[in-house]
Amino acid sequence: MAPSNGTDPGPSHGDVTGRVLVVDDDPTVSEVVAGYLERAGYTVERAADGPAALDAAARHRPDLVVLDLMLPGMDGLEVCRRLRARADGRPSVPVVMLTARGDEDDRILGLEVGADDYVTKPFSPRELVLRVRSVLRRASSAAPVGEPRLMAAGLSVDPAARRATRDGAELPLTLREFDLLAYFLRHPGQVCDRERLMREVWGWDFGDLSTVTVHVRRLRSKIEKDPADPQLIRTVWGAGYRFEAGPYASDRPTAGAGTRAEDGRA
């Protein structure tokens, strides 16, 4: 873990605070991360392995989990899966995953199982606190006053309640998946490149664009009738993604070869 550059990101006016569960089997990393988060105004609980993390989350649901990928016995991917499975219809607990630098496949796997963000080791504790702050701020942000329910193609998104359904059935979306879907519904027919989505949905001016790709793929798996042939979130090669606000693919003529060539896969 690299030393922090600059001063600690302490609490500031209007900042979101809450309970953070830090899961890492390295006591030094765990202690340093917990210390920075506590100085930033968060209540911190620590766990050294997967079962202890799940027990802690069951006793007192955290507002966010900082989760090391490499844990003894039960790895961070499995912990993340089980945390998601325990949502029971409630919004999923946001997860910021810690991964080793260079392990791109592991980072993508972490996003695939539902992590909202990740930080690579060695990392600056200050950067981690800023990422935690960003995710929690997004999770607690209120919808614009008076914003109506967003509806298209059998999908319904209630921004105020942070609830999304497809044909009346609740969609088990993560924090970022919900925000991404709401953004697409607010901008139907527009081509959105990954840089724009990262800036507008994640609130980052820079970052790993594969984060956007993975979240689009996860969102498709939950809203498309055939995720392998997406008809709602279309890929526009070399440009980005376009949300089609019309009916499902099965309710309209089959796309021709030209459309398939344009869409491709994320």
Tab-separated table of N, CA and C in Angstrom, residues 23-25 47-57 67-86 97-98:
chain	number	residue	atom	x	y	z
A	23	VAL	N	-12.883	-5.394	4.953
A	23	VAL	CA	-12.572	-6.825	4.978
A	23	VAL	C	-11.217	-7.041	4.323
A	24	ASP	N	-10.214	-7.368	5.144
A	24	ASP	CA	-8.857	-7.608	4.637
A	24	ASP	C	-8.126	-8.462	5.658
A	25	ASP	N	-7.413	-9.487	5.180
A	25	ASP	CA	-6.715	-10.371	6.115
A	25	ASP	C	-5.360	-9.826	6.535
A	47	ALA	N	-13.193	-6.970	9.472
A	47	ALA	CA	-13.272	-8.431	9.448
A	47	ALA	C	-12.053	-8.938	8.683
A	48	ALA	N	-11.531	-10.098	9.113
A	48	ALA	CA	-10.290	-10.615	8.530
A	48	ALA	C	-10.516	-11.720	7.509
A	49	ASP	N	-11.735	-12.206	7.368
A	49	ASP	CA	-11.993	-13.259	6.383
A	49	ASP	C	-13.451	-13.203	5.946
A	50	GLY	N	-13.798	-14.056	4.966
A	50	GLY	CA	-15.133	-14.029	4.396
A	50	GLY	C	-16.250	-14.348	5.367
A	51	PRO	N	-16.165	-15.469	6.100
A	51	PRO	CA	-17.239	-15.780	7.040
A	51	PRO	C	-17.453	-14.694	8.086
A	52	ALA	N	-16.356	-14.124	8.597
A	52	ALA	CA	-16.487	-13.047	9.581
A	52	ALA	C	-17.146	-11.823	8.958
A	53	ALA	N	-16.837	-11.560	7.691
A	53	ALA	CA	-17.450	-10.426	7.003
A	53	ALA	C	-18.952	-10.626	6.847
A	54	LEU	N	-19.361	-11.823	6.449
A	54	LEU	CA	-20.786	-12.106	6.272
A	54	LEU	C	-21.526	-12.046	7.602
A	55	ASP	N	-20.891	-12.529	8.672
A	55	ASP	CA	-21.502	-12.446	10.000
A	55	ASP	C	-21.682	-10.987	10.418
A	56	ALA	N	-20.646	-10.186	10.185
A	56	ALA	CA	-20.716	-8.769	10.562
A	56	ALA	C	-21.807	-8.056	9.777
A	57	ALA	N	-21.913	-8.362	8.482
A	57	ALA	CA	-22.933	-7.722	7.657
A	57	ALA	C	-24.334	-8.149	8.067
A	67	LEU	N	-13.733	-4.434	0.297
A	67	LEU	CA	-13.542	-5.883	0.282
A	67	LEU	C	-12.291	-6.276	-0.494
A	68	ASP	N	-11.341	-6.914	0.205
A	68	ASP	CA	-10.146	-7.424	-0.461
A	68	ASP	C	-10.518	-8.649	-1.282
A	69	LEU	N	-9.993	-8.707	-2.502
A	69	LEU	CA	-10.297	-9.846	-3.365
A	69	LEU	C	-9.648	-11.135	-2.865
A	70	MET	N	-8.396	-11.030	-2.391
A	70	MET	CA	-7.633	-12.205	-1.984
A	70	MET	C	-7.782	-12.432	-0.486
A	71	LEU	N	-8.738	-13.268	-0.123
A	71	LEU	CA	-8.977	-13.602	1.275
A	71	LEU	C	-8.753	-15.103	1.478
A	72	PRO	N	-8.341	-15.510	2.655
A	72	PRO	CA	-8.153	-16.948	2.907
A	72	PRO	C	-9.494	-17.677	2.970
A	73	GLY	N	-9.515	-18.884	2.425
A	73	GLY	CA	-10.730	-19.691	2.496
A	73	GLY	C	-11.773	-19.254	1.487
A	74	MET	N	-12.548	-18.278	1.824
A	74	MET	CA	-13.591	-17.743	0.950
A	74	MET	C	-13.094	-16.423	0.360
A	75	ASP	N	-12.897	-16.373	-0.968
A	75	ASP	CA	-12.331	-15.162	-1.555
A	75	ASP	C	-13.374	-14.046	-1.655
A	76	GLY	N	-12.883	-12.858	-2.026
A	76	GLY	CA	-13.758	-11.700	-2.084
A	76	GLY	C	-14.877	-11.824	-3.088
A	77	LEU	N	-14.647	-12.555	-4.185
A	77	LEU	CA	-15.712	-12.747	-5.178
A	77	LEU	C	-16.900	-13.475	-4.570
A	78	GLU	N	-16.616	-14.533	-3.806
A	78	GLU	CA	-17.695	-15.297	-3.185
A	78	GLU	C	-18.394	-14.474	-2.098
A	79	VAL	N	-17.619	-13.703	-1.339
A	79	VAL	CA	-18.220	-12.832	-0.321
A	79	VAL	C	-19.170	-11.843	-0.986
A	80	CYS	N	-18.728	-11.261	-2.103
A	80	CYS	CA	-19.561	-10.291	-2.814
A	80	CYS	C	-20.838	-10.959	-3.312
A	81	ARG	N	-20.716	-12.160	-3.884
A	81	ARG	CA	-21.906	-12.877	-4.356
A	81	ARG	C	-22.903	-13.103	-3.219
A	82	ARG	N	-22.390	-13.524	-2.067
A	82	ARG	CA	-23.287	-13.829	-0.947
A	82	ARG	C	-23.912	-12.558	-0.373
A	83	LEU	N	-23.170	-11.468	-0.382
A	83	LEU	CA	-23.753	-10.196	0.057
A	83	LEU	C	-24.890	-9.799	-0.870
A	84	ARG	N	-24.711	-10.000	-2.169
A	84	ARG	CA	-25.765	-9.684	-3.127
A	84	ARG	C	-26.980	-10.591	-2.915
A	85	ALA	N	-26.727	-11.865	-2.634
A	85	ALA	CA	-27.826	-12.820	-2.451
A	85	ALA	C	-28.648	-12.492	-1.225
A	86	ARG	N	-28.066	-11.782	-0.266
A	86	ARG	CA	-28.777	-11.451	0.975
A	86	ARG	C	-29.572	-10.155	0.877
A	97	MET	N	-13.991	-2.927	-4.167
A	97	MET	CA	-13.111	-4.085	-4.073
A	97	MET	C	-11.650	-3.676	-4.195
A	98	LEU	N	-10.789	-4.326	-3.402
A	98	LEU	CA	-9.345	-4.117	-3.466
A	98	LEU	C	-8.740	-5.258	-4.269
